[in-house]
Coordinates of C-alpha atoms in Angstrom, one line a residue:
Chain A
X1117 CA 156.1 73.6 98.9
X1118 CA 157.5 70.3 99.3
X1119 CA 160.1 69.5 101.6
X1120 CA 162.8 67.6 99.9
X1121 CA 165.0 65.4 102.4
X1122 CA 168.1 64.3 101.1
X1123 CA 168.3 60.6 102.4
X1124 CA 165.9 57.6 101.7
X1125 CA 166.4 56.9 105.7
X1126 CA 164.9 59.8 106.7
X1127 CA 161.2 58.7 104.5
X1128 CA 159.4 56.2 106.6
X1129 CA 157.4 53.3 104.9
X1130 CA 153.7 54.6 104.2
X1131 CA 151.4 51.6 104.1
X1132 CA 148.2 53.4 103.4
X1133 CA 144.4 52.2 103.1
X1134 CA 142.5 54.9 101.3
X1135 CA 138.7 54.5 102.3
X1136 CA 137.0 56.3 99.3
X1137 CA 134.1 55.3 96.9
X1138 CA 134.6 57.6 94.1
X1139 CA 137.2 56.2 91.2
X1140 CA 137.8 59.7 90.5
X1141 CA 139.5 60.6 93.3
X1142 CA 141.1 57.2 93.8
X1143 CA 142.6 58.2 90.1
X1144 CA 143.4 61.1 91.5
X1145 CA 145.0 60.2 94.9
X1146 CA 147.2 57.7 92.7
X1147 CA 148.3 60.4 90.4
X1148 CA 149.5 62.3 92.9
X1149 CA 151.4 59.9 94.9
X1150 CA 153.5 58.2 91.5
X1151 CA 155.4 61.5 91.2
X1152 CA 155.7 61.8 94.8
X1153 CA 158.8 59.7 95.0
X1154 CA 157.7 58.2 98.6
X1155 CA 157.9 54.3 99.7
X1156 CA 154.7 53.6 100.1
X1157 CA 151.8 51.0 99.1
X1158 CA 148.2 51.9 99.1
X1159 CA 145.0 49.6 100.1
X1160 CA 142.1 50.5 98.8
X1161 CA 138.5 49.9 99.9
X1162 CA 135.4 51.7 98.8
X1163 CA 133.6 52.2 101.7
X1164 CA 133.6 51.5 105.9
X1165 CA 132.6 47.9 105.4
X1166 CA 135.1 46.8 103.4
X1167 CA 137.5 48.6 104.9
X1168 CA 136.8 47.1 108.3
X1169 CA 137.0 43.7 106.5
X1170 CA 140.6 44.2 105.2
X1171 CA 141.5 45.5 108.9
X1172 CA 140.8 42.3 109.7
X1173 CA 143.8 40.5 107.8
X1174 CA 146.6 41.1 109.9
X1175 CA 149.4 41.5 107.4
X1176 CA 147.2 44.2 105.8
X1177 CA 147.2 46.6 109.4
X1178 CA 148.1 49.9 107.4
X1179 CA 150.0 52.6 109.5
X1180 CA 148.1 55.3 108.1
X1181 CA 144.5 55.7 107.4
X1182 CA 142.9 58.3 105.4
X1183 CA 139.2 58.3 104.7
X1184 CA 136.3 60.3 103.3
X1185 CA 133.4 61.1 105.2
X1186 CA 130.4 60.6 102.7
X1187 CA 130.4 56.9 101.8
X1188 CA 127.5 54.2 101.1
X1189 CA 126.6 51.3 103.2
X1190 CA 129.0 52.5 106.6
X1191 CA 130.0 55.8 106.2
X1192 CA 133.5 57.9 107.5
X1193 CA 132.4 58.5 110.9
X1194 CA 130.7 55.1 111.6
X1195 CA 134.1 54.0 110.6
X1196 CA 136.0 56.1 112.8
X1197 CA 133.8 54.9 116.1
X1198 CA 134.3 51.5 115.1
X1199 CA 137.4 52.3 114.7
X1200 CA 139.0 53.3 117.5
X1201 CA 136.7 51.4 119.9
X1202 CA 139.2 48.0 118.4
X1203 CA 141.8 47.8 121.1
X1204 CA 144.2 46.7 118.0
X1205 CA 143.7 49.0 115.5
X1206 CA 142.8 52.5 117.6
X1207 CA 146.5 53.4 117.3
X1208 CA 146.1 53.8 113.7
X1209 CA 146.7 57.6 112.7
X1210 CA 143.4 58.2 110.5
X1211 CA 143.1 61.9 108.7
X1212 CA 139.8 62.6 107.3
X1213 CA 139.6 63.5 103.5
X1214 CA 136.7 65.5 102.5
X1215 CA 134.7 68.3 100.6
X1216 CA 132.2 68.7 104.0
X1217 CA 133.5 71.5 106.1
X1218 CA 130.3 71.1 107.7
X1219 CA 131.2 71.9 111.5
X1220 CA 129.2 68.9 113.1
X1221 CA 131.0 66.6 110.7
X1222 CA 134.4 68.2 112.2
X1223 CA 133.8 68.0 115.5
X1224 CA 132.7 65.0 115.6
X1225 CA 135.5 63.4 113.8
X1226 CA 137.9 65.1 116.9
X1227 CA 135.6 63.9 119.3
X1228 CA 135.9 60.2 118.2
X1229 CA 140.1 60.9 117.2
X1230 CA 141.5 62.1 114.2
X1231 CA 144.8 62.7 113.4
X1232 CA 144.2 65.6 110.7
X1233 CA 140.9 66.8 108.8
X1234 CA 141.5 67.6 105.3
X1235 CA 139.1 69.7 102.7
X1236 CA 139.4 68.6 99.6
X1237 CA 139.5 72.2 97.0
X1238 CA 137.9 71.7 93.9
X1239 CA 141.2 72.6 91.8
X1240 CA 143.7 69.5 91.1
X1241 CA 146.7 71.9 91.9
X1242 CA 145.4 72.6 95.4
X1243 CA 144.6 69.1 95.8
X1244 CA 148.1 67.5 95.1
X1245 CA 149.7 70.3 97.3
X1246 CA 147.7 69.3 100.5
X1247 CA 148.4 65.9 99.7
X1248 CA 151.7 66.0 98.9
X1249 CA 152.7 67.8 102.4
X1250 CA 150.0 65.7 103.9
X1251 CA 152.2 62.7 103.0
X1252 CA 155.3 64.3 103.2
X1253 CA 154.4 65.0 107.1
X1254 CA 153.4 61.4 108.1
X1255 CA 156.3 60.0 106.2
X1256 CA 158.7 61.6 108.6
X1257 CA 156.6 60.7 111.6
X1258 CA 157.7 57.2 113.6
X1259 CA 155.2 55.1 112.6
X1260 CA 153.9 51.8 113.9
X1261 CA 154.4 49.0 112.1
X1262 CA 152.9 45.7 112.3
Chain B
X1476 CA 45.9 98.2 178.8
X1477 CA 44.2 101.3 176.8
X1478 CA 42.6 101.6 173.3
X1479 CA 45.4 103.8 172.8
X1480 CA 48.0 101.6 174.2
X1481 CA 46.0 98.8 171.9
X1482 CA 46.2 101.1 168.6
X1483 CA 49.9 101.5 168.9
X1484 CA 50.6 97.8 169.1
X1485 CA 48.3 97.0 166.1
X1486 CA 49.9 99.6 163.7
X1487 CA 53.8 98.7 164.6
X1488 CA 52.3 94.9 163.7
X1489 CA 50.8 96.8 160.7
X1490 CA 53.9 98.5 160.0
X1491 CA 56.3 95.2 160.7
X1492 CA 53.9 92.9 158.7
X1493 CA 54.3 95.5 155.4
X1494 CA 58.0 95.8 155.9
X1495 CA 58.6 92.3 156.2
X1496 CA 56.4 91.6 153.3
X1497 CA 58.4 93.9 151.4
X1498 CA 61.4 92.0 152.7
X1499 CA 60.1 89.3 151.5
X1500 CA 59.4 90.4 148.6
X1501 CA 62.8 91.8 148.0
X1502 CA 64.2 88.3 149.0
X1503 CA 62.7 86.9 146.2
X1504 CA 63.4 89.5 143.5
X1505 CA 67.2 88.9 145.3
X1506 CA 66.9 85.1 145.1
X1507 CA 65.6 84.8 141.4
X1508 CA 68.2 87.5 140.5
X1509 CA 70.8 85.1 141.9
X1510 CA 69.2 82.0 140.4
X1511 CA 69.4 83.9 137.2
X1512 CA 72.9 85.2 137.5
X1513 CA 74.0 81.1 138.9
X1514 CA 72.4 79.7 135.8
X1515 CA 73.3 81.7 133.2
X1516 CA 77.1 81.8 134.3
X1517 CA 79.1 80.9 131.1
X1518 CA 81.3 78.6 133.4
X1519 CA 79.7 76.0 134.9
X1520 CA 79.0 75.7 139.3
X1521 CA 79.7 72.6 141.4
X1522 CA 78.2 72.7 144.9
X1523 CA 79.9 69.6 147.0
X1524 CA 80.1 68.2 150.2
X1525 CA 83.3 67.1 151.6
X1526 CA 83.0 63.6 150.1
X1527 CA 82.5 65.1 146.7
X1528 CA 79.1 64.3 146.6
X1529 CA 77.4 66.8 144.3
X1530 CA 74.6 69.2 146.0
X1531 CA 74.1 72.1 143.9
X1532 CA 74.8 73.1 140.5
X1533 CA 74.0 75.4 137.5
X1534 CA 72.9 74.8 133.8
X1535 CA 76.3 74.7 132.4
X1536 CA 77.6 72.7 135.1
X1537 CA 74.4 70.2 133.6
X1538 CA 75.7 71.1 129.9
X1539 CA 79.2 70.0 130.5
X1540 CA 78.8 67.0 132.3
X1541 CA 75.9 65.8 131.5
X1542 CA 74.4 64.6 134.7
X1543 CA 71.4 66.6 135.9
X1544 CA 71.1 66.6 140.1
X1545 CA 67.0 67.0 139.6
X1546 CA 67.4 63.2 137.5
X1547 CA 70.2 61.7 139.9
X1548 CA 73.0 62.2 142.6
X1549 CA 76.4 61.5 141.3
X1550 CA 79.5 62.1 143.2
X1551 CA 82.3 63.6 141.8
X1552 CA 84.8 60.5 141.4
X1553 CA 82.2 59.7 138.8
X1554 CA 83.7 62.5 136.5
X1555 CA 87.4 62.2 137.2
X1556 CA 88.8 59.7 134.4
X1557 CA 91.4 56.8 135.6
X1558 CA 94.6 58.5 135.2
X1559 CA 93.5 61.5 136.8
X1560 CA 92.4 59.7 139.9
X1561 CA 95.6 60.3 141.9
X1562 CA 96.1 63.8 140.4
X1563 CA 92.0 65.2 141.6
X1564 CA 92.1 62.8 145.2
X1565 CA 95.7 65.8 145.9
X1566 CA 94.4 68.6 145.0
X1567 CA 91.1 67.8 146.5
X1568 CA 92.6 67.0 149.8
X1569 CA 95.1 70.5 149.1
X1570 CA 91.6 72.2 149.1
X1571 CA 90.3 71.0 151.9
X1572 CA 93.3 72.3 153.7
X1573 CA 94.4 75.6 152.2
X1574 CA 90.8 76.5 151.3
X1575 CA 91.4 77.5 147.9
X1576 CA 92.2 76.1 144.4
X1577 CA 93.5 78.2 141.4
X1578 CA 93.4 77.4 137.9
X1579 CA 93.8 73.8 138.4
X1580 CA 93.5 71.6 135.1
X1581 CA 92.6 68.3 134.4
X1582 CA 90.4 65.6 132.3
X1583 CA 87.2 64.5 133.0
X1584 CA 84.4 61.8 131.7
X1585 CA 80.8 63.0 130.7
X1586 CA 78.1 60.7 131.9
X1587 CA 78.0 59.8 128.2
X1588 CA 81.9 58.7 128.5
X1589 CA 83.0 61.8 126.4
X1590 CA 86.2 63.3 127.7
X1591 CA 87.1 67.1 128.1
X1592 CA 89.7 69.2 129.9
X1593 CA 88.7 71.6 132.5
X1594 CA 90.0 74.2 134.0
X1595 CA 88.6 74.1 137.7
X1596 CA 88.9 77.5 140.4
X1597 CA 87.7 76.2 144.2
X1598 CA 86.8 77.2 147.4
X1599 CA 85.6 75.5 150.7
X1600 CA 82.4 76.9 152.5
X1601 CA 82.7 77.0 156.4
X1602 CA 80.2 76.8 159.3
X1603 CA 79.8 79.7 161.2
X1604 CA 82.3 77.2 164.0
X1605 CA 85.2 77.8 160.8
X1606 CA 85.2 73.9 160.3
X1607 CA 84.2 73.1 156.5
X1608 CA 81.5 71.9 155.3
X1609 CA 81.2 72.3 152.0
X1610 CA 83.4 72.8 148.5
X1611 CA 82.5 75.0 145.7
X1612 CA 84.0 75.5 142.1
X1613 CA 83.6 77.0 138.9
X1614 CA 84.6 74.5 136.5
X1615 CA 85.4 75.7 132.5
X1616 CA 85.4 73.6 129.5
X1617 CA 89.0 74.5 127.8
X1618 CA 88.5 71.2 125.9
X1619 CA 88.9 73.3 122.3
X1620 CA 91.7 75.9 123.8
X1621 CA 93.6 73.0 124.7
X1622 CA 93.1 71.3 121.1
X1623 CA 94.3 74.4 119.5
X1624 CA 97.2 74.7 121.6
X1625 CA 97.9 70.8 120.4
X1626 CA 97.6 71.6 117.2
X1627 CA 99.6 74.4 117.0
X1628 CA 102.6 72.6 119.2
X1629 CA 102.3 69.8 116.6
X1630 CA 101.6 72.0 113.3
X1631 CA 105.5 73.5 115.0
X1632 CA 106.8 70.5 115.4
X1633 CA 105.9 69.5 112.0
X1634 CA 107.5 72.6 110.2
X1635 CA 110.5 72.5 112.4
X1636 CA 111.0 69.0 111.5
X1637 CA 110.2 70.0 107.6
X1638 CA 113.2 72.9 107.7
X1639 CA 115.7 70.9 109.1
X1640 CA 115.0 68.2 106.3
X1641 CA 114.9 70.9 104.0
X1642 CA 118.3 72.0 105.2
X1643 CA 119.4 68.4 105.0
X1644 CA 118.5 68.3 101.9
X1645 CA 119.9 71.3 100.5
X1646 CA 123.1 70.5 102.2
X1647 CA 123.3 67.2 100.9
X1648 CA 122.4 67.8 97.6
X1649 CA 125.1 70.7 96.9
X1650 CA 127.8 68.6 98.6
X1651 CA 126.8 65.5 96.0
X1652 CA 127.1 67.8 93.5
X1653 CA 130.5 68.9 94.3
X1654 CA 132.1 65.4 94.4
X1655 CA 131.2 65.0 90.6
X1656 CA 132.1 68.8 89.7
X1657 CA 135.5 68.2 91.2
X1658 CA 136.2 65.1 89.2
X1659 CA 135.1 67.1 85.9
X1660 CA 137.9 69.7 87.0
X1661 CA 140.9 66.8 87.8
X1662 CA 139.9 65.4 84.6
X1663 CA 139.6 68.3 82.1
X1664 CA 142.9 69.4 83.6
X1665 CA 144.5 66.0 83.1
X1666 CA 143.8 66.1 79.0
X1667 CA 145.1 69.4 79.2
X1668 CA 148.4 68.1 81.0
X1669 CA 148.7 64.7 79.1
X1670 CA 147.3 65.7 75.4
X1671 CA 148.6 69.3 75.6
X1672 CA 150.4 68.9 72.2
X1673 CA 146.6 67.3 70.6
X1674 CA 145.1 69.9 71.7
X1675 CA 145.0 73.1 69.1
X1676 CA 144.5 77.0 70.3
X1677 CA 140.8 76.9 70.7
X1678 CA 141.1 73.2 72.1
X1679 CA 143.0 74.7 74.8
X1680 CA 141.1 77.9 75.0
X1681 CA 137.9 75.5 75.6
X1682 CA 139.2 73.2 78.1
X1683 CA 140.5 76.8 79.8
X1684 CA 136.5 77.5 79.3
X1685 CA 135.2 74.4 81.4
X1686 CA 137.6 75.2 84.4
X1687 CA 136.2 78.5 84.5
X1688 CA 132.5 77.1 84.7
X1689 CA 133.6 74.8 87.0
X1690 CA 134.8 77.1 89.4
X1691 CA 131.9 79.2 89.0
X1692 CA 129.3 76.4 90.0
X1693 CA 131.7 75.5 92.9
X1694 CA 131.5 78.6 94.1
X1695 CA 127.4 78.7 93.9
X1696 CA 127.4 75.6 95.8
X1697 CA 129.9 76.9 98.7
X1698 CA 127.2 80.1 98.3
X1699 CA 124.1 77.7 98.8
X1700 CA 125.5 75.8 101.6
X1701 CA 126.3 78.9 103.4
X1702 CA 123.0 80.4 102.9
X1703 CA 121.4 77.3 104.1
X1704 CA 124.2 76.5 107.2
X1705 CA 122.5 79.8 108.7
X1706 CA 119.6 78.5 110.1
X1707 CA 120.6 75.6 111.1
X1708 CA 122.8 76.4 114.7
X1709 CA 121.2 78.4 117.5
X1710 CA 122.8 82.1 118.2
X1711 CA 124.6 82.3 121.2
X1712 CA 125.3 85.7 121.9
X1713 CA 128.4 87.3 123.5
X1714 CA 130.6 90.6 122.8
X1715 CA 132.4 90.7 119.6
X1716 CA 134.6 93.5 119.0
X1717 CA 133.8 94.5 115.3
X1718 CA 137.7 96.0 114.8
X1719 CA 139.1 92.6 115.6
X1720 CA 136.5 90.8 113.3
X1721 CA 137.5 93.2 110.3
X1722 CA 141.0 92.7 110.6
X1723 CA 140.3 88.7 110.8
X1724 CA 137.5 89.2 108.0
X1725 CA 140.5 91.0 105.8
X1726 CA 142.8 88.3 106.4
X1727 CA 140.6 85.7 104.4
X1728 CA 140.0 87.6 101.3
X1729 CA 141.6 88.6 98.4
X1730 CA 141.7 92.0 98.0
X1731 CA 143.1 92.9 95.0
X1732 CA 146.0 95.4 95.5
X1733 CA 144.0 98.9 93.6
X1734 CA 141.7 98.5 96.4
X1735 CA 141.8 100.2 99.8
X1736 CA 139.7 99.5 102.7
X1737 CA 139.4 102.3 105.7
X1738 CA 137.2 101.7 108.6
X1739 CA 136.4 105.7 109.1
X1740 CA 135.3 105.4 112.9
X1741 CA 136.2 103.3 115.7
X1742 CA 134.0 100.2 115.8
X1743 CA 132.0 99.3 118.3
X1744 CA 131.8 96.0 120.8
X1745 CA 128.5 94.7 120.0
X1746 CA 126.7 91.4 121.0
X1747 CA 126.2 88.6 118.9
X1748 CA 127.8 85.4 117.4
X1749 CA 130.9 85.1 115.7
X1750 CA 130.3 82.9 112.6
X1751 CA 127.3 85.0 111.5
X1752 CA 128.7 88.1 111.6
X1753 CA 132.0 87.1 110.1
X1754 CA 130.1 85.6 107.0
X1755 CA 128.4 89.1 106.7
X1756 CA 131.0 91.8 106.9
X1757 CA 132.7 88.9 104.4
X1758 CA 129.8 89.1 101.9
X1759 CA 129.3 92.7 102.0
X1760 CA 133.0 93.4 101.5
X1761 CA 133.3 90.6 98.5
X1762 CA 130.4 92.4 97.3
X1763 CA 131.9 96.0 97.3
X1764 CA 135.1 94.2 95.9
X1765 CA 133.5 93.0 92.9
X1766 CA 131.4 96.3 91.3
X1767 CA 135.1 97.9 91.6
X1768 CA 135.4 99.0 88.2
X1769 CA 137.6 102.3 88.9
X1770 CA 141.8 102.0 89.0
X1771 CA 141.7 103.4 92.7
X1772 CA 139.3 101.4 94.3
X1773 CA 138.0 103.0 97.9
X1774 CA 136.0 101.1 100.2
X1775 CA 134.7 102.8 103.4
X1776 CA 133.8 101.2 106.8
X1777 CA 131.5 103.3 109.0
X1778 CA 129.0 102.7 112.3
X1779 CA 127.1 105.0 114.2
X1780 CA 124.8 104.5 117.5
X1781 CA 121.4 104.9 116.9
X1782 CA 120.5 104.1 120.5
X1783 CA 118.5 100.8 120.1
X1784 CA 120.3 99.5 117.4
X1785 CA 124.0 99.9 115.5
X1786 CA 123.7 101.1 112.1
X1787 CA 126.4 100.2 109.7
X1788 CA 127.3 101.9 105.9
X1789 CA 129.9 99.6 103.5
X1790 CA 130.6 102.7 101.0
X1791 CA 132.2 101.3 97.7
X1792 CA 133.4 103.5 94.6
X1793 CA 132.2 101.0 92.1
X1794 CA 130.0 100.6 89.0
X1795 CA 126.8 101.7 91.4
X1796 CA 123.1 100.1 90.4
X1797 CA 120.7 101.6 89.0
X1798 CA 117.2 102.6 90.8
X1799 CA 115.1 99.7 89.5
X1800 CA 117.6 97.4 91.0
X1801 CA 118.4 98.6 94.5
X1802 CA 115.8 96.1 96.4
X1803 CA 116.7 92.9 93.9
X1804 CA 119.7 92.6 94.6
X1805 CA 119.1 91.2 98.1
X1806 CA 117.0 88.2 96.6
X1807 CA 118.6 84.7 96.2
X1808 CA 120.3 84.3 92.6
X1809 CA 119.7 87.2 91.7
X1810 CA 122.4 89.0 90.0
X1811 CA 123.3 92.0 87.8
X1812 CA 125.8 90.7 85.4
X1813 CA 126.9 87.2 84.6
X1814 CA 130.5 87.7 85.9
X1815 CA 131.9 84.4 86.7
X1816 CA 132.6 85.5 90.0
X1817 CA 129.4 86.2 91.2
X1818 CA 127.0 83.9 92.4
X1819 CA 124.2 86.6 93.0
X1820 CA 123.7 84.9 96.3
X1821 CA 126.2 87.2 98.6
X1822 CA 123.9 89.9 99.9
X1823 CA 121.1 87.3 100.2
X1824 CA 123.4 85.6 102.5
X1825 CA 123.7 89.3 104.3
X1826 CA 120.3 89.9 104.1
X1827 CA 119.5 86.2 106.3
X1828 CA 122.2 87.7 108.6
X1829 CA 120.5 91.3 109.1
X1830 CA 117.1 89.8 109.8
X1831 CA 118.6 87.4 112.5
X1832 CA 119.4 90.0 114.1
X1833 CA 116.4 92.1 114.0
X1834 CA 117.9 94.9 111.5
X1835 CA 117.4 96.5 108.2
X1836 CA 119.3 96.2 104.9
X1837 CA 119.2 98.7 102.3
X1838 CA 120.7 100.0 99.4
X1839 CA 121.6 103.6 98.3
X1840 CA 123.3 104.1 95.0
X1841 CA 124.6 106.8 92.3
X1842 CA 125.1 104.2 89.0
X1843 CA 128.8 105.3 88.0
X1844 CA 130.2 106.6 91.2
X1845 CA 129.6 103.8 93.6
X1846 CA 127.4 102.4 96.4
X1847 CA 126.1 102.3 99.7
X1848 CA 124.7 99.7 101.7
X1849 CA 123.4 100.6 105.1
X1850 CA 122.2 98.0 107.4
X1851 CA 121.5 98.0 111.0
X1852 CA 121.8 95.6 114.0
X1853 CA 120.0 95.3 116.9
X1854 CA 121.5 95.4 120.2
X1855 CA 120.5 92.8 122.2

């Protein structure tokens, strides 16, 4: 269930980039977030590459990143390492968003420094629960913002 | 001297001539029996002095390396090739001083520059002082052995390599294929939640229809990439208490509330890994779950010790299978009935997981009053 807080003050400022490649699921994320009620903006980029690009304009730092794994041209975990090998975006919170629950996938997203890993179920209901706590969570977390 | 004295002398000569003439004679019966046995020695006979240069040797010794000591003296460094230099001058010198040499391998060179690998057992010949003099060895040609063994370590290589693509590939594959499925879902629910009042009954009934698929192929796809996850990570073994592993196994399914489950003996500790075992007790009891076809569903648990291996029985009261069936059902995609909620790829998946571990998997069944399946484990 979703945990309703009774003051604006209490919802932090989500500035998200959403690293996916499918539409679909972009369409999806979206859907979920415009009845969500939250503050929040969302930057999109469809795989690693652009996404590192866009990290590089500084009044796009995001303080919340949230990325698939399975991507053309530089995938989720290339990502990650290069990631949090950048002295001045490392601190970046980035939860992983994928259908693999394959365990060398997992681990090696922990190993390099996530900040959640979630599966994405195949039915839409499922799907905006886990993202609506998932959201919910980081919005009541002190966040850094740039 | 006498005649007499005479007469003895000349027939002990007599008698020593004929017994060393039989001697000698015996010699060379002895000699060419020996120059027999020496020559037609599979394994070829090296002769050497303490420099390596060659003074005896049989016919295979000629056969293998071509040089022929009645055509031409050759030394030994003329048969070692250029990286075994180093390797031959050590063990040489090792021979010299321990006076043996067991099962020592290395390459050589022909006189006719062909290369072979040898497997060389030495000894050192001393003068009657004890110093050496001498080195002998029977050298044999395991050029082919060794090329097998190559071959096979490649050919292994090779279909290692080829499974693990395979396994890529499977993995892959069904995950790409998921991606798309769950858009279908998102979608199909979306006109159901924005066009709800286009929609009429059957509309409805239809989009209700392509869920249902679409849960069924996700749930062949989770099947496939479990079945092919199995192979793929190396079983480390270690105790598992199989009464913990129930109760955690129990905790992840659905069992619908008409259905009991009693483990009818204590379980045993047994050795083995985790994630495999999990995903079989979780197949077998998904299995039992689904030919439930009675109000009062009863699902029974039992093990018993059969000394070298544990042998398990998952009792269910279900719809039971008939004869022709009982051995099918452990193939891949092969199913009885074309209930959405089975992917006919469960007790493949405990099948894998029995022969991992050495066992058996069988089936027993009354069609009507239920089944057994009875499958063993081996203790390692």
């Amino acid at each position: 269930m979703l945990l309703i807080l009774k003051t604006d003050e209490l919802l932090k400022y989500l500035k998200i980039l959403l690293i996916e490649d499918d539409a679909i699921e972009v369409m999806k994320f979206k859907r979920v977030l415009s009845n969500l009620g939250l503050n929040y903006t969302i930057i999109e980029a469809n795989n690693g590459e652009e996404a590192l690009n866009l990290l590089n304009i500084k009044d796009q730092i995001p303080n919340l990143i949230l990325l698939d794994l399975n991507m053309p041209r530089i995938d989720g975990i290339e990502f990650l390492s290069n990631l949090k090998k950048n002295d001045k975006l490392k601190h970046i919170p980035a939860v992983v968003l994928t259908t693999s629950n394959n365990f060398k996938d997992l681990k090696k997203c922990y190993e390099i420094g996530i900040a959640g890993y979630i599966l994405k179920p195949l039915k839409y209901e499922e799907y905006r629960t886990k993202i609506e706590n998932l959201l919910t969570y980081w919005s009541m977390n002190e966040l850094i913002i740039k | 001297m006498s005649d007499i004295q005479l007469e003895n002398i000349r027939e002990t000569l007599l008698k020593e001539r004929e017994e060393r003439r039989l001697l000698e004679k015996k010699y060379v019966l002895q000699t060419a029996e020996f120059n027999a046995i020496f020559q037609n020695l599979a394994d070829a006979y090296l002769m050497m002095d303490l420099s390596g240069r060659v003074l005896k040797m049989n016919n295979p010794a000629k056969e293998i390396l071509g040089y022929d000591l009645e055509v031409e003296k050759f030394n030994l460094t003329q048969i070692v090739t250029a990286d075994e230099v180093e390797k031959v001058t050590k063990s040489y010198k090792n021979l010299i001083r321990d006076g043996i040499l067991t099962n020592f391998k290395s390459l050589i060179k022909t006189k006719y520059g062909e290369v072979k690998y040898v497997n060389v057992n030495g000894s050192i010949i001393y003068d009657d002082n004890g110093n050496p003099i001498a080195a002998q060895g029977i050298v044999r040609d395991i050029t082919e052995a060794k090329k097998l063994e190559f071959q096979k370590d490649s050919l292994l290589k090779k279909l290692r390599k080829t499974n693990e693509d395979l396994q890529d590939y499977i993995h892959m594959v069904s995950h790409d294929l998921k991606s798309p499925l769950r858009n279908i879902n998102a979608l199909s629910l979306w006109l159901n939640e924005d066009y709800s009042s286009k929609f009429d009954e059957k509309g409805v009934e239809n989009l209700n229809l392509i869920q249902s698929n679409i849960e069924r192929m996700e749930k062949m796809l989770c099947g496939i990439l479990e079945y092919s996850s199995l192979d793929s990570e190396i079983v480390e073994m270690y105790d598992i208490d199989v009464n913990s592993l129930f109760n955690e196994v129990f905790s992840t399914l659905l069992i619908p509330e008409h259905i009991s489950i009693t483990i009818n003996n204590e379980l045993p500790i047994i050795k083995g890994d985790k994630f495999r075992l999990q995903l079989l007790f979780k197949n077998l009891l998904n299995n039992a779950i689904a030919n439930i076809d009675k109000n009062e569903g009863i699902i029974q648990i039992s093990c018993v010790d059969k000394g070298h291996h544990w042998k398990f029985c998952v009792k269910d009261n279900g719809k039971g299978i008939e004869k022709g069936y009982l051995k099918k059902i452990f193939k891949v995609f092969q199913k009885l009935d074309n209930k959405n909620n089975s992917t006919g790829i469960g007790l493949s998946i405990v099948k894998k997981i029995v022969d991992i571990y050495n066992g058996d998997v069988f089936a027993e069944s009354e069609p009507g009053e239920g089944t057994k399946i009875h499958f063993t484990l081996e203790k390692f």
